[in-house]
Amino acid sequence: MSHPQAASSPDAEHSFEQIRRLLIVLSSSIFIFTIAAVSWSVYRDYKDTLNGSEKEILTMARAIDEHLSRSMENSLQGLYKIQNDDIFQSCLAAKNEPCLYAFLNRQLSQYPQLSTFAAADSQGNITASTLQHPAPEHNISQSLSFSAPKMQPQARFYIAEQQADPSGNLDIIPLVRPLIDKQGQFNGVLIAGINPSYFERFYSSLSQRKGIVIRLFRDDGISLASFPHNDSDVGRDISGKQFFGDHFARKESGLFTEHSQVEQMTRIFGWRYLEQWHLGISVGIDKDEALRSWKNESLLNGGITFLMLLFGALLLVYVFRQLSRLEKTEADLYLTKVAVEHGADMAIWLDALGRIRYVNATACTRLGYSESELLAMQLRDINPTFNPDYWLQFWQKLKTHQHLRDEISLKARNGSSIPTEINSNFIVFKKLEFNCAVVRDISERRLAELAIIKSEQQLRLALEASNTGLFDMQITGDQTAITSPEYDRLLGLKPGDESFKKWQAQVHPDDKEQSLAHFQQYLKGEAPQLISEYRRKTQSGEYRWFQSRGKFVAFDSSGKPTRIIGTMTDITERKEAQERIVELANFDSVTGLANRNLLRDELRLALASAERNQQNLAVFFLDLDRFKTINDSLGHAAGDAVLAQVANRFKKLISPGDILARLGGDEFVIVLTNISHSLIAGSIAEAILASFAKPFELEAGHFSTSTSIGISIYPEDGTTADDLIRNADVAMFQAKAQGRSNFQYFTPEMNARASERLELETSMRTALLNNEFILYYQPQLSLKDGTIIGAEALIRWNHPKQGLISPTKFIPIAEESRLIIPIGNWVLHEACRQAAAWQSKGLAPINMAVNLSPHQLHQANFLEIISSALNDAALDARHLELEVTESVIMQEVKQVMSTLHGIKQLGVKLSLDDFGTGYSSLSYLKQFAFNKLKIDQSFVRDACSNNNDAAIVLAIIGLGQTLGMDVLAEGVETREQLAFLKQTQTASIQGFLFSKPVTAAAFEEMLISNKKLAL
């Protein structure tokens, strides 16, 4: 097989481009021609339809002309006949009204177009009428139907405008003929009343078209009758119309167009001039109605044309796509040929006899032969181990499997041996069988394999020296893990004994939760790899410390990890050393209590928690009285024994969450981490003092002592650890100054503050009855458009003497005294009432958020109270949102869960307030199904400057979105905080950046003005 030449791609590209241009030109020409042909057809149909309609109305005008002429001629002949009748003349001369009445009635029946005959004498008095007998006393001398014939007695007739018959109630068109006596003098008029409805019946029979208008008018422009009948048109002067002045009376007939502003319609009129009767008629049809068939046909043709063009466009797109595919295939073939020729691998084609039929340039370069030389060779010439018998077996196997892989060595021209990997592919081309072999030089791979073997040996020695084992473990099911010998040695296992289930079972119970948390952190991408330290039971039953490092390497279809590979190192000795170092650095060697260093760290944490949860904290500074006497008289060993016993007594008197430390010498510090008020600290202090009543037991006998206690309260007496310890120390010296064995608060004003609290509690009991409480409302805003979507109701106490009292001052007292229950219920009712009041004024509904106290949730009838508040205010439950704190859901979970589920069933929303400041369980968070999480302002305040707070905010937002909850950030005060929250896709905010809590009236003004936050 000859060496293929590389195809030239530019020629193919030029050819395809020419085809595209030709297709575009042809398609554009067809498109333009089609549009032009359809447009011409539409225009021609338009003209034909319009001409047909014009011919139709002219034909109708001619028919009306003929009918009108016959009717007028017949009517005029009737007047002639009556005028010349002898009976009529004799009755007229005798002024015999009965005779005239009878004669005229007989004549009237012969003329269906007439509705009356009447006669008037020369003075204009009605002498006879077919409509009334005797004739009415009526004079028509002032009307044109009398004065015109009198002025021109020689005229054949006069047609007056449509009017009521003077002797009856019928509308007629008077056809008047003057009466001349034998002396040639004017003797009165004879009137034939033409019935307009006679013509209207005829007009209605001419055409069934909608919107047709027929008008009868005199040549002076006065309209006599119209069809359909139109009172405003009868008697109207149309001489001012353009067609009347330009063409009427000059031509026999014509056309004109007229637009009606009243009907909002354009009509095409055809007119005719009846010269012998001095009349004109016009027939008009609705232009839109006349062109309706043309429009429908045009739409149909347009639609068909559009579909044809669309189909053509789609066909063109399809052709272009096929051209692109062909062009890409052409380019791919070109690139493939180039890649094969100059690729990194050798390409060698062999036939069934082992002859070389094709080689690429790479094969020529690697083997050191020219193309012609290789094409004259067989495989045996470049494969020293070639076996003809094996070749026949190989060829049959290749035909069966189509693809085979093998490794052989090829000999180059210079005699060197090249290790290769051959991928053989069986193909049939033009009925000839070929082996298209891709031959890869694996010399470097062989060297790398040797290097790997050497590295593995070195690694095995290093792992054994560092107490590190390797594992490859399935974490689903109970499959056996693959472990290294060192791994099995560290745990005392036999090969094949390890599994993930066994690992879980043998991890120390205290470390299991933390280890699983490390798994979750790595899975969420919060750590670059799994790193976990834990204790695990070995085969001997001993717990030892291990550190595991690893990465997930396999996942199932849902993205959950299924396999982990890593290392495990025994770190027991390191852990024991660390624990000893920590113990020496942070604990007192005599009592085992925290020392000064650890106290400061734990107190700082306790202060941060107290700040987040808005709790009080008490610091006791204790100093043993006369302790120096023990050391001086009994020695330091006895002193240490007393200190150890004092520490044990203190431990029994404080709660598990409190802090106990020895500062040095005979000084101790106790931190009560959660007290509702400062008086509780006094109770604990009294218990401590009482515990010293029992003597301490020493080897030398019993020994009694006492202690002096100084107390400082957070936050009243300080907000830092150093301030609180120092202030408690000052108070301790005051206690010693007052006789020892007592306790003193840091400041004497503490008693005054206690009195103030008692006074506030007393006043609070009457404040609700005296309507001293008011609600302020702080807006909650959407970060999508900056609009107000809710309000948080916040209570204020307008004390009659002290003025406006902050809730931080009286709410804790209300909680302790349980007055929070009636106050909280009042807030709930008032907030619902206000929300409903705003809605009744037509303002958009918003969420009304109300804070709940734990005491309220423990009311047996709390659900009834909520229903009552909603019903009394007529407020939809979905507009009420009740806020609870994390600490609430952790207390008496079953009862709280029952109440919160009841609230949800009412349709009321639930939000979790100050989220992140407590210790709520995520399982509880899921069970209670809150609608909203509110990020505490302590995190929002420093989110832009503190990476930890920013991370907490992001975690809370992610948690809320994952659980399908809205997230609201509290305490937003700066534009930087707003920008950060917008970037994190927080749903809503509230804070001083937009508005402080305001009165109901001020909040209502915000709603009315649609005040928004500028985003």
Phi, psi and omega in degrees: 000131183285159180287121183289141177275144179291126181292150179267111184290324183303321178299317180296320180297319179296320180297315179296323180294322177297318179299317180299313181298318179298316178297320180296316180297312180298315181296319179295319180297314180298320181297312181296317180297318181296315179297317180295316181295316180294320179297317178297318179298317179297316180296318180295318177296325178298311180296319180296317180295318180294317179296321179297318179295321179295319177297321181298315183288328176293324177295317178296321179297321178295318179297319178294320178305311182295317181294318181294318180298315179298316182294318180291319179297317180296319180294318181292322177298322177298320178295317177303313184298315180295316184299323185268000180284136184293322181298316181297319182294319181291318179296322180292318181294323182277355183054040181271098185294318178299321180296315181296319181299314182293318182295313183295323178296322178297320181288328186297327184293346182274354185232095183295338181282350184256146177249350180195154165239143177211156178226145178227144181281185185292345179266357179092008180277135178291123180258338180199149177206138179286349183268343184206134177224128357291163182297141180290154175279092186220137182243130182245024184295335183272352182272153179296331180294348176250314186291326181294310177297327180293322180288329181232072183294342180281348180291147182291321183198169173217132179255116179270165179287159184301135183201170177284139178298132184297341182250010180202192183250014182270142172278130181223162168253106186290125169254110193248136174233132180290146176259127182243129180280183185292337178276359179085012180266151177296124186238012180128194181225152174245125188246129171252117181273104180284131182278115181298330182291340177298315179289323182298321178297321179292317182299319183293339180275351185284321186208147177262010181297147174277143174080014179285140180229129179237134183229134175249128184213157177279166182287353173268004174097359181279126181281130183261322182202156178217155177225126356297160186295134182218108183302323182290341182274331182290127179087357182284143180269117181251015182293343180279350180291149188299318184295328184292316182282329186273322190235328186296143181075354175255336181230161182284326182204170179181183181230151172202162181245140182221136178253128179262117178290328182291310183273352184052054186216143175253130180241152172258123182250138168247136184231157175222146179254119178264088189297321185290340180249003180055039182234161174223150176231147175226140179238122181240142176233153178294122183297320179296320179294321180295326182266006185299314181297322178296318180296314180299316181294321179295319178297318179298312180297320178297317179297316179297317179298317179299315180298320179296315179295321179297316178299319178296321179295316178298319178297319179296318178299317179299317180297318179298319179296319178296322177297318179298319179296317179296319180296317179296319178298318179299316180293320179297319178298318180296313181294324179297318179296318179296317181296320180294318183295318188243021180288171182288335182262155175277142175242121182227123177258133180237147174265185185294340180268002179085012179278143179279123183250343178200139173221148176267176183296327180297319179296319179298318182293314184292320184274344177083016178248159172279169181297317182294325179294316181292323180293344177267358183259172171242169182301327183296336181287336181244002179236101184298335184264017183296132179236115183301321180296318179294328181297318180296318177296318180299317183295320178294321179294320180295320178297326182285314186266345178073325182226132178221151179233137182207163176238125178222171176248133178254149182256126178275171181302324182280005177089355180286150179261131182247111175291131184225158172246122185251124172255106184268137179230125183270126176225158175241119182233119182054045177066013176250142181266135180223152169251105178272099188259131172258117188250121182249131176285117183249026180299314180294323180296321179298319178295321180293323179296320177295321178294323180294317180300318179294320180294322179297320178296316179296320180296320181298318179294321180293319181295320180295323181289331184259013181056043182240132177243159180252149177215150173228106195232133170280128183258011173238140180076200183235041183283150181288136179274154174266122185230155178277162179302322181294323177300313180295323181295319182297326182260353182073027183263160171268152178305132179089001180274343187277146173204164180294324179295320179293321178301314180299321184289331187262353176291142181301136182306325181287340183256351187295314182296318180294321179295317177295326177296323176297322175302314182294320179298317179293320181295324180280356180085013180278351177221143183291336176206166178282122175228119183217136175247132187201165174259139180222142180283128177272177182298336180280354181094357181272142173270130177231155180275135177227150171242124178251136173234136181191176178219145175286135182237357179211145182223154177272185185296336180269002178091003179278139181291146180236348185208140180226141177236136181186196181237156175227126183240137176281115182242024184302312182297320179295319180296317181297322178292319179296316181298323179292321178296314179298317181298316180293327184278333190239353185233149178283130184287339182277311187258343185078005179276167175298143176266190185300319181297310181293325178301313181299318180296313182292325179292322177298317178296318180296322178294320179297318178295319179296323179294315181296318185267001180055051180248160175270158182214139181241137177245121177259129171250114185247137178227126182289135180279133175061030180291331181300332180297321181296310181300319184288324186267322186251348179099166183292331178298317177295319178300318178296323179296318178297316180301319180294319179291322176300316180300318180296321178294320178299320181300324183286341186263347183250164181279160181301329183275355181279168185246135178230127183216155172249122182280333183142156182058233179251025182258131178235156174231131173242134177243116174271109193280347182207098177235142182285326174204169189292337181295332177296323177301321178297322179297316178296320180298320178296320178296322178295315179299321181292330182292341180277359178293331179276131182293159176267141183265123177235166178299330181275357181130192181274148180220132180249144175208178178221182180220151174249138188235131170249138186237131169238145186244132171269134006261001186300320188257009179151157181240358178242161181298316182296318181297315184293318179294317180296317181292323176294324177297319178298317180294327179296319177296326176295323178294319177296323181295335182262024171109006180064175179048047174208176178234151178222140172284160186302318182236145178293342180291354181299322178296321178296321179294324177296321178296321179297320179298319179296320179294318179297320180297319179296315180294328183294332183292335179256348184297323181293320179292328183269009178056041180274345179273141175226159178252133169255159185229127177252127184294145170246131192239143174279136177274004175282313184226003177078010182276159178283124180243353182190175178215141174258122180280123183235127186277144172229150180247114177268084184290136183298335181252317186269354181079208184286119181256132180294144179296334179296343182269322185253342181295315178301322178295319179296323178295314183295322183271359181066012172291349180296338181293303178295325179295315180297321178294323177296317179301318181299312180296317183293319180295318178297318180298316182293319179298318179293324179297319178296320180294323181294340177273007178087008178281153182296138179297142176227164175285135175251111183266130181232131179281139179250141173269150176304326180297325180295321182294338181272001175289134182295327184253028185295323178296323177293324178297318178297314180299319179297317179298318180292316182292317180299324181271350185057045181253133176294134185300332184289349178265003179252134180231123181256131185253132174233156180266167181299324183296333181294315186286349178269353181259128176045064191305318184297313181294316180297319179300316180299315181294315182294324176295323176297321178296318179298323180292334176289348183093005180277142180278154177237138174230148180259110187275152176053039184296137179104348182265349181250204184229042184291146177280140179296330178295320177294321179301320180288320183295320185282346175051059178292148176278335188212145170249132178250117181285128183296144184296339179295330176278320182294324185301319184250013184297330182277345183239347183238117184297326180295313179296321178298318180296321179296316179299315180297321180294318180296318179297315179298319179297315180298316180295321180297320181273005177074028181253148171286152180237128179238133179260129180264158172070033179281117187237347183229160178293330179295318177297319179299315181298319179298316182291324176297318181296326181274004177063039172292138186288317186206165182219168165208151180160177185292343178303323178262312182192143167285169172301133183233169179291168180298321180295316180294322178294322179297322177298322177299317181294319182295317182279358181054047180297135182233158174273127178290116181266000000 
